mmCIF file with all atom_site columns, C-alpha atoms in Angstrom:
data_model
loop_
_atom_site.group_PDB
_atom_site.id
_atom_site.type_symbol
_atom_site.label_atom_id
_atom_site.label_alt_id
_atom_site.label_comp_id
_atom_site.label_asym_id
_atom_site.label_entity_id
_atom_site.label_seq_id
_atom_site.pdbx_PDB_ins_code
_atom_site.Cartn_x
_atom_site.Cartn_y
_atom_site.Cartn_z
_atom_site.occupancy
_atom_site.B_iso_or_equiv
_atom_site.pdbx_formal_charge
_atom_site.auth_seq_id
_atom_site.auth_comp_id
_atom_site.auth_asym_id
_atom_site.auth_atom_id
_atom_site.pdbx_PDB_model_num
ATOM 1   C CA . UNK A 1 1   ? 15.776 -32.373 25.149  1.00 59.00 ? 1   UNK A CA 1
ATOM 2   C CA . UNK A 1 2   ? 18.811 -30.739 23.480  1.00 82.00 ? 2   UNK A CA 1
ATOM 3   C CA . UNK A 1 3   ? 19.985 -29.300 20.466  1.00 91.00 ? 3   UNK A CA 1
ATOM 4   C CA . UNK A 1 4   ? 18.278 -31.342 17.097  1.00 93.00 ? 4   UNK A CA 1
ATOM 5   C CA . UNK A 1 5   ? 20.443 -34.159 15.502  1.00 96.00 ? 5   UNK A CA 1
ATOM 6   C CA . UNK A 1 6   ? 21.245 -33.485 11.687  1.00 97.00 ? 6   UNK A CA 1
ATOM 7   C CA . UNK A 1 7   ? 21.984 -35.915 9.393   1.00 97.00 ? 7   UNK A CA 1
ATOM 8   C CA . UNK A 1 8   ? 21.671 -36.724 5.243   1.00 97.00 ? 8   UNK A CA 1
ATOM 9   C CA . UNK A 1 9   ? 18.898 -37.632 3.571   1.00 96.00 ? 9   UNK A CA 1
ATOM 10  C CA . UNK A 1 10  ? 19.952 -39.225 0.562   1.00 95.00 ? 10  UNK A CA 1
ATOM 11  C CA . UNK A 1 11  ? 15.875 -40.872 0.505   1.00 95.00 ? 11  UNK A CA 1
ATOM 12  C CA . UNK A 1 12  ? 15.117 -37.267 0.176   1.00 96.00 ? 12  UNK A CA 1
ATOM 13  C CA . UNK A 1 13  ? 16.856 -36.214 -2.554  1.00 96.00 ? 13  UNK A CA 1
ATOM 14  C CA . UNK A 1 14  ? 16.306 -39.372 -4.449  1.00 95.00 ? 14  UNK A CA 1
ATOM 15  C CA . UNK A 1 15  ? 12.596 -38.587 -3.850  1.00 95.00 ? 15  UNK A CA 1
ATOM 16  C CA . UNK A 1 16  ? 12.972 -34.608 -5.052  1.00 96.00 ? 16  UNK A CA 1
ATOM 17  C CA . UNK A 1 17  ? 14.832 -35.393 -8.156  1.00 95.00 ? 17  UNK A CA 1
ATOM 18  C CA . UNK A 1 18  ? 12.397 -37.734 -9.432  1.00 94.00 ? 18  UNK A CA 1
ATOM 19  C CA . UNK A 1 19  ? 9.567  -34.918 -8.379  1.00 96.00 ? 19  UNK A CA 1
ATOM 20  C CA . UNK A 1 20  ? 11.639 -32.826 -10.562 1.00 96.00 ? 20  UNK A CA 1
ATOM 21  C CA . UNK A 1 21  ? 12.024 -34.984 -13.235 1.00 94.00 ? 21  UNK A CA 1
ATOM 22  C CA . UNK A 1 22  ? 8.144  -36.480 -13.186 1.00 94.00 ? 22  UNK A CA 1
ATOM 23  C CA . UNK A 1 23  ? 7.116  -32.427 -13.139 1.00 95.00 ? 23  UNK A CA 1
ATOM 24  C CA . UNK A 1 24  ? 9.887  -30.722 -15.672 1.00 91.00 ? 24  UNK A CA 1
ATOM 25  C CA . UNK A 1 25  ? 7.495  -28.614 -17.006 1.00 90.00 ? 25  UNK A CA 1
ATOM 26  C CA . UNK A 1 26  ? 6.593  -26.685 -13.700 1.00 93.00 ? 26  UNK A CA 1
ATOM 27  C CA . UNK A 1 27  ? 10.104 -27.683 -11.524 1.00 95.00 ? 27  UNK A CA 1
ATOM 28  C CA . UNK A 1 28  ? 12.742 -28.247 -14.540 1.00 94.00 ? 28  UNK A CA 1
ATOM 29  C CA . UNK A 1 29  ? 14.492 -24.811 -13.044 1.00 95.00 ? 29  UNK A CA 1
ATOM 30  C CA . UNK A 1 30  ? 15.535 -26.713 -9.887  1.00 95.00 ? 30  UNK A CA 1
ATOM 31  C CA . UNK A 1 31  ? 18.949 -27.706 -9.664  1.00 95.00 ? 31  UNK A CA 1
ATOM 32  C CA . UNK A 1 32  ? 19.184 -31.149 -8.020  1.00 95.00 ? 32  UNK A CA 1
ATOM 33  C CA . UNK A 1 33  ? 23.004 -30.780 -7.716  1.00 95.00 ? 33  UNK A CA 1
ATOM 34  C CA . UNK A 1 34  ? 22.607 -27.302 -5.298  1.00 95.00 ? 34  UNK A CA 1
ATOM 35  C CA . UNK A 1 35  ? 19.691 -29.145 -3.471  1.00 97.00 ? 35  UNK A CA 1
ATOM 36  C CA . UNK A 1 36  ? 20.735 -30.636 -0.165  1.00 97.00 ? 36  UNK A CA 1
ATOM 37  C CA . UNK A 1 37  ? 18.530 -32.872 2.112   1.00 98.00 ? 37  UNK A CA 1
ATOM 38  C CA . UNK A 1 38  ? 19.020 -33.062 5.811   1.00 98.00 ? 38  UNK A CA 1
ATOM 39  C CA . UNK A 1 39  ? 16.577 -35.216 8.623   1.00 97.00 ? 39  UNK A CA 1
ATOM 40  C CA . UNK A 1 40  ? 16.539 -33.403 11.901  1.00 97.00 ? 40  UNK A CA 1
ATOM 41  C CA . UNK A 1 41  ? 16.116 -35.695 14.686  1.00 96.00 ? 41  UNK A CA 1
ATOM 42  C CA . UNK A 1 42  ? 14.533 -34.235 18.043  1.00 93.00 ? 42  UNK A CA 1
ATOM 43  C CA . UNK A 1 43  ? 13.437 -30.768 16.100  1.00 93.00 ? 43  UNK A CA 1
ATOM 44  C CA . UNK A 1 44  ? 11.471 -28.648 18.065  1.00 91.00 ? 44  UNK A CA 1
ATOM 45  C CA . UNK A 1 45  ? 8.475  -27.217 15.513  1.00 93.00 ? 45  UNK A CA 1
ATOM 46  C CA . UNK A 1 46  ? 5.310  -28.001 14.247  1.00 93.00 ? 46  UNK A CA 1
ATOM 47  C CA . UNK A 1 47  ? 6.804  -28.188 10.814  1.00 96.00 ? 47  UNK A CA 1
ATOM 48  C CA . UNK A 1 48  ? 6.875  -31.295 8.974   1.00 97.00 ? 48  UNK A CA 1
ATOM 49  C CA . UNK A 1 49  ? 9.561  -30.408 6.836   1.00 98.00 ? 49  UNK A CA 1
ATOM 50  C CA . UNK A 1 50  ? 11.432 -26.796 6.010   1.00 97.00 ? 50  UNK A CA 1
ATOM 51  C CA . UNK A 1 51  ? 13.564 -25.310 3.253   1.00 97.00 ? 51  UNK A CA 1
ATOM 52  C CA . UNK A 1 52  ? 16.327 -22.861 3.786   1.00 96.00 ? 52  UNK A CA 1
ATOM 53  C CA . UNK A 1 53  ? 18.100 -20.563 1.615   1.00 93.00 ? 53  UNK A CA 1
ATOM 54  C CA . UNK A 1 54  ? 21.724 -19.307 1.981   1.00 87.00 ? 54  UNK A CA 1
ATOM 55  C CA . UNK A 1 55  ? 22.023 -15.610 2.571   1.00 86.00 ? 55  UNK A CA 1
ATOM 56  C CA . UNK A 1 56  ? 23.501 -14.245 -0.448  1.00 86.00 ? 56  UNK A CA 1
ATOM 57  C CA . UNK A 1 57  ? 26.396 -12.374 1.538   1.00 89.00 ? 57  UNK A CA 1
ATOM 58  C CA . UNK A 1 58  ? 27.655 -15.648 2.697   1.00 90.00 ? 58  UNK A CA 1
ATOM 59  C CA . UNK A 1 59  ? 27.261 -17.127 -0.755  1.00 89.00 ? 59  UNK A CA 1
ATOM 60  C CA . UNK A 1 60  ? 29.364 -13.926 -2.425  1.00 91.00 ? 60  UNK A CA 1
ATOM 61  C CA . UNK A 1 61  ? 32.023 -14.535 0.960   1.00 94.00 ? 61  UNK A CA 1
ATOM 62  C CA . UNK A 1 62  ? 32.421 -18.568 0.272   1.00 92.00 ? 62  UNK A CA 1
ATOM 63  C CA . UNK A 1 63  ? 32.637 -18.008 -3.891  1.00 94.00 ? 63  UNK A CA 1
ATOM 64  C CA . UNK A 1 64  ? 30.011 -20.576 -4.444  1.00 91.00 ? 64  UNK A CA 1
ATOM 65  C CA . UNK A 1 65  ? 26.421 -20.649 -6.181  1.00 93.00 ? 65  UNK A CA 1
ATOM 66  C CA . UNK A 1 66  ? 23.277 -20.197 -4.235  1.00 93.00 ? 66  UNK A CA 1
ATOM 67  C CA . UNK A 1 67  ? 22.122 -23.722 -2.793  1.00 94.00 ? 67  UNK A CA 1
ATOM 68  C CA . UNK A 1 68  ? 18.953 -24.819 -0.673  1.00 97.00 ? 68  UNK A CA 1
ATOM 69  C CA . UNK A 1 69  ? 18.746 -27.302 2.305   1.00 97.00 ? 69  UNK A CA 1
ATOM 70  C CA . UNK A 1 70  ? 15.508 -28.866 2.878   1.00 98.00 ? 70  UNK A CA 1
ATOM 71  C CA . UNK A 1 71  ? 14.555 -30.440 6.095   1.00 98.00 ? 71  UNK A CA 1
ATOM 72  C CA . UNK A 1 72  ? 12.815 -33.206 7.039   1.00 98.00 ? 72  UNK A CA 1
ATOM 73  C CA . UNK A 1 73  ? 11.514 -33.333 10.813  1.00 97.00 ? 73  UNK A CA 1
ATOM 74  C CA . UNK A 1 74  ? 11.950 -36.922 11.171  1.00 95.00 ? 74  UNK A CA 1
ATOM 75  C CA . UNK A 1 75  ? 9.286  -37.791 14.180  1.00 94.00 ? 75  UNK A CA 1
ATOM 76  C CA . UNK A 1 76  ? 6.464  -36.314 11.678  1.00 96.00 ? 76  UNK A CA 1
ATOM 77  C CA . UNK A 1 77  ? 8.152  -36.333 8.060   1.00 96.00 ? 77  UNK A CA 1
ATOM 78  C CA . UNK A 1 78  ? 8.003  -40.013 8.344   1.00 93.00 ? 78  UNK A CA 1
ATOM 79  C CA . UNK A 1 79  ? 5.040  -41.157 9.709   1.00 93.00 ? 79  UNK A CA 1
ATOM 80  C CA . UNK A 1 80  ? 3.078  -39.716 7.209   1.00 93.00 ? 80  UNK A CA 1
ATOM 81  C CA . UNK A 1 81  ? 1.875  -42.130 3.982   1.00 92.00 ? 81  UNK A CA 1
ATOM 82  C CA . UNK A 1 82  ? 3.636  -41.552 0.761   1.00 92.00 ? 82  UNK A CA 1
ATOM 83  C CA . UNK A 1 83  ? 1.102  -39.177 -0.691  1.00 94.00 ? 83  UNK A CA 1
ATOM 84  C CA . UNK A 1 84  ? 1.674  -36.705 1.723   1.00 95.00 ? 84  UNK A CA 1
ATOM 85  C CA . UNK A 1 85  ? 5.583  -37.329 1.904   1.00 95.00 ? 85  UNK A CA 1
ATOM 86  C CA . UNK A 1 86  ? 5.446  -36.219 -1.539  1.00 96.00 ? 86  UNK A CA 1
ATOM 87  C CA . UNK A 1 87  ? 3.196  -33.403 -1.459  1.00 97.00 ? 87  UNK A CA 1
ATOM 88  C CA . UNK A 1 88  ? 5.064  -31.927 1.099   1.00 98.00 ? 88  UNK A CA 1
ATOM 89  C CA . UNK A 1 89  ? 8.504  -32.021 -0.953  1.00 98.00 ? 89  UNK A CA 1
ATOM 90  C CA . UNK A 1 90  ? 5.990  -30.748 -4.045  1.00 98.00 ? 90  UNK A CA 1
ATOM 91  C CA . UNK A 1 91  ? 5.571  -27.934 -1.370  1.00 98.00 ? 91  UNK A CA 1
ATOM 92  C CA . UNK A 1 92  ? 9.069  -27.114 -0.272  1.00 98.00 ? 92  UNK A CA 1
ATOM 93  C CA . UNK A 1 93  ? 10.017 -27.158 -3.853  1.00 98.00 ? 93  UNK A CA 1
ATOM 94  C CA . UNK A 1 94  ? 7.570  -24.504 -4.578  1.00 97.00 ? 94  UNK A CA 1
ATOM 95  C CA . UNK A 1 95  ? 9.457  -22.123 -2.506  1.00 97.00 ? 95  UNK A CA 1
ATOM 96  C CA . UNK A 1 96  ? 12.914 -22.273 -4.804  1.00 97.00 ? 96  UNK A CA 1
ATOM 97  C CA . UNK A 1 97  ? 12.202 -19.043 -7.129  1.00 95.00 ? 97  UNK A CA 1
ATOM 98  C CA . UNK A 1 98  ? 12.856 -19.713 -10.980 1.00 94.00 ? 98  UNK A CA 1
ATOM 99  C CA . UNK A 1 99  ? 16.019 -17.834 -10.705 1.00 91.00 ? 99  UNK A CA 1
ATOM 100 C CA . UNK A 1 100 ? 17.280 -19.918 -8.124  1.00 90.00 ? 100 UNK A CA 1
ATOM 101 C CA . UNK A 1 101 ? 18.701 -17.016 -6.823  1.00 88.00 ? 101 UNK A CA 1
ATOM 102 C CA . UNK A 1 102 ? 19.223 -18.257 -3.114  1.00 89.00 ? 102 UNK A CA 1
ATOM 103 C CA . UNK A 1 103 ? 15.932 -16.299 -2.080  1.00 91.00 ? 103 UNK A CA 1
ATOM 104 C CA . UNK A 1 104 ? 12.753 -18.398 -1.230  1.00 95.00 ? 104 UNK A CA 1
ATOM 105 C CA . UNK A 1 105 ? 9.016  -17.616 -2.377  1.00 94.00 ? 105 UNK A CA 1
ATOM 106 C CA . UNK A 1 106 ? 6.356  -16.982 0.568   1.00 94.00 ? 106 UNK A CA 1
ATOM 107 C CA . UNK A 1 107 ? 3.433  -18.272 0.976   1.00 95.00 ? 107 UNK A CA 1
ATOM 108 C CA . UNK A 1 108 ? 0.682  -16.998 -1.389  1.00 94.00 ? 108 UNK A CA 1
ATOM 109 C CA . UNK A 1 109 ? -0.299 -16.857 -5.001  1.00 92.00 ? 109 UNK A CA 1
ATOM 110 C CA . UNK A 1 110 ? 2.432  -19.268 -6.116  1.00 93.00 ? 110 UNK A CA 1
ATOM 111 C CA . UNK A 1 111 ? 2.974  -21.721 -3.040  1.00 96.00 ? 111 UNK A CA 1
ATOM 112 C CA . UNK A 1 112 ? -0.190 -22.595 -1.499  1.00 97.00 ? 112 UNK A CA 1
ATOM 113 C CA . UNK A 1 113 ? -2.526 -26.093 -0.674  1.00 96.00 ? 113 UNK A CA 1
ATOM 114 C CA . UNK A 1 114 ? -4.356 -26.236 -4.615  1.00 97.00 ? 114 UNK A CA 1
ATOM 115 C CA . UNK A 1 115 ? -1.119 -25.599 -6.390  1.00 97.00 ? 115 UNK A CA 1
ATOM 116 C CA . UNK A 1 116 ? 0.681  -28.322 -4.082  1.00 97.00 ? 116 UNK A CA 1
ATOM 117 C CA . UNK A 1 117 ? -2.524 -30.607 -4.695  1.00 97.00 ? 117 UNK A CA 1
ATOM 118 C CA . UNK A 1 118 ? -2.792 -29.919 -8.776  1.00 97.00 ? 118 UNK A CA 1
ATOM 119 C CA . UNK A 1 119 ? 0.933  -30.647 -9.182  1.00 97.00 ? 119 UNK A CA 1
ATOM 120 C CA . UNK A 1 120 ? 0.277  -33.907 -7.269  1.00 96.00 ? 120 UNK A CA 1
ATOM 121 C CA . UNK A 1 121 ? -2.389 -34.932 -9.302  1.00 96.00 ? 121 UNK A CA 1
ATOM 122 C CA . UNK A 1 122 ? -0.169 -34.138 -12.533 1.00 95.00 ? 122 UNK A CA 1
ATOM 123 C CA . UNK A 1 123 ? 2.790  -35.820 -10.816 1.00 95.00 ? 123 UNK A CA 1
ATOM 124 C CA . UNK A 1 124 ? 0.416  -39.541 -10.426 1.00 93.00 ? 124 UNK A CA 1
ATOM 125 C CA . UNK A 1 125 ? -0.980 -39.024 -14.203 1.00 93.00 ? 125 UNK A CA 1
ATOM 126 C CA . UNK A 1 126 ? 3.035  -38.811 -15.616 1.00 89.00 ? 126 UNK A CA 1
ATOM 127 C CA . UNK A 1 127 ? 3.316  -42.086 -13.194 1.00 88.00 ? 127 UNK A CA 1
ATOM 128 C CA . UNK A 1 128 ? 5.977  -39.921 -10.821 1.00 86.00 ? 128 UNK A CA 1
ATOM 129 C CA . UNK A 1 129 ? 4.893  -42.083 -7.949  1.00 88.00 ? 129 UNK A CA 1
ATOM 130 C CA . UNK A 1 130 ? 6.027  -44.937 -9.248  1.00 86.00 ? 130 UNK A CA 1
ATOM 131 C CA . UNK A 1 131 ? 9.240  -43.632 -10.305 1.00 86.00 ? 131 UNK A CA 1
ATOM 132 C CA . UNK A 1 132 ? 9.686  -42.313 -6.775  1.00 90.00 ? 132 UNK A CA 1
ATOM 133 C CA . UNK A 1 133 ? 9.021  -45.514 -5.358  1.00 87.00 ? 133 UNK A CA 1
ATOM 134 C CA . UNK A 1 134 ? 11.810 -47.182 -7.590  1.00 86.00 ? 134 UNK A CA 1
ATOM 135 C CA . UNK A 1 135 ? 14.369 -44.378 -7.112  1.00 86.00 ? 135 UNK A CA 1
ATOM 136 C CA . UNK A 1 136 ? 14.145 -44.296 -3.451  1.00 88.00 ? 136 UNK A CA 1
ATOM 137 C CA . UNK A 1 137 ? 14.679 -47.731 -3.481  1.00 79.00 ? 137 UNK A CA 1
ATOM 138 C CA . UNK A 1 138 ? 13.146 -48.175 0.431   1.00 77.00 ? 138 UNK A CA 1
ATOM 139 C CA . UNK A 1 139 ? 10.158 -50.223 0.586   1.00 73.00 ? 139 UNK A CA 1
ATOM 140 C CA . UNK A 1 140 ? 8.770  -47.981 3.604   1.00 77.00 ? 140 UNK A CA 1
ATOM 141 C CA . UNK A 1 141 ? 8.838  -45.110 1.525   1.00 83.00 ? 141 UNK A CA 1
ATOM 142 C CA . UNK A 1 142 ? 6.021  -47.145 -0.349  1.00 80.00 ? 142 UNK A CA 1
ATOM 143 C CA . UNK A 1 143 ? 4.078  -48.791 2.281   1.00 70.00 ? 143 UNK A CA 1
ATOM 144 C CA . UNK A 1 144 ? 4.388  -46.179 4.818   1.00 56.00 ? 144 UNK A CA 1
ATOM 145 C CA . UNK A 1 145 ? 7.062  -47.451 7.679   1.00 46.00 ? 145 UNK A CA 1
ATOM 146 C CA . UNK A 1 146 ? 9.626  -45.294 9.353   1.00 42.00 ? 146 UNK A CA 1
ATOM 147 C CA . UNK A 1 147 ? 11.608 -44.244 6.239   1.00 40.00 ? 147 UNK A CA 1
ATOM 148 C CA . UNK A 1 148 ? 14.503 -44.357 8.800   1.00 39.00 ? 148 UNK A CA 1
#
C-alpha cells in the first residue's frame, strides 16, 4: 500500500476553533494559531484521528514555539456522523496540556470517554454545533458525506 498521503485540513481547523471558542471555559488555553490539521490518506492504524506534539529539542533547535498537529485518518475520520467527528476533536484537544508546553496529556483522569461526552453535551447547550456547521462551511460535515 505505501507510505500515507498528507495533506491540510483547513475543515479541521475551522471545526477545532469553533470547539474552542463554543468551550472557552474548559479549551480557551488552546492556541488555534500553533494548531495544525493534517488528513492522512492510506494511514495504517486503528486510530480515527491522532495528535502529535513537537519534541521540545527540535522546538529550542528551529527557535519557534511549541505547536501540535492533529490527524485525521481520512477512510474512518470521515465516515463517521458529525457528533462523533466532533467528539473526537473534543478528544484530541484534551490531550494539549494548559501550558501548551509541546507535551501531550495521557490517557486517564483528565482525557477519557465521560469528560469527552460532558464537554459535548456542554458544547450542543452553548449551540457549538451549529456554529461548527456554519464555520466549516461543507454541507457533508453536517449531513454526514465524505468531508473530502
Amino acid at each position: 500500500m505505501g507510505l500515507p498521503r498528507y495533506e491540510p485540513a483547513p475543515d479541521v481547523c475551522r471545526a477545532i476553533e469553533a470547539i474552542r471558542d463554543a468551550l472557552g471555559d474548559e479549551l480557551g488555553y488552546i492556541d488555534v494559531e500553533r494548531v495544525r490539521c493534517y488528513r492522512s490518506i492510506g494511514a495504517r492504524t486503528r486510530a480515527l484521528a491522532r495528535i502529535h506534539g513537537v519534541e521540545r529539542l527540535l522546538l529550542v533547535a528551529l527557535g519557534i514555539k511549541p505547536i501540535y498537529v492533529i490527524e485525521v485518518v481520512s477512510e474512518k475520520f470521515y465516515r463517521l456522523g458529525l457528533e462523533d467527528r466532533v467528539k473526537v476533536l473534543i478528544h484530541e484537544l484534551l490531550h494539549i496540556p494548559r501550558s501548551f508546553s509541546g507535551g501531550l496529556r495521557p490517557h486517564g483522569r483528565y482525557v477519557n470517554n465521560r469528560r469527552v461526552t460532558s464537554l459535548y453535551r456542554r458544547l450542543v447547550e452553548k449551540g457549538g454545533v451549529k456554529i461548527i456547521c456554519e464555520r466549516v462551511n461543507d454541507a457533508s460535515w453536517c449531513t454526514g458525506g465524505t468531508g473530502e
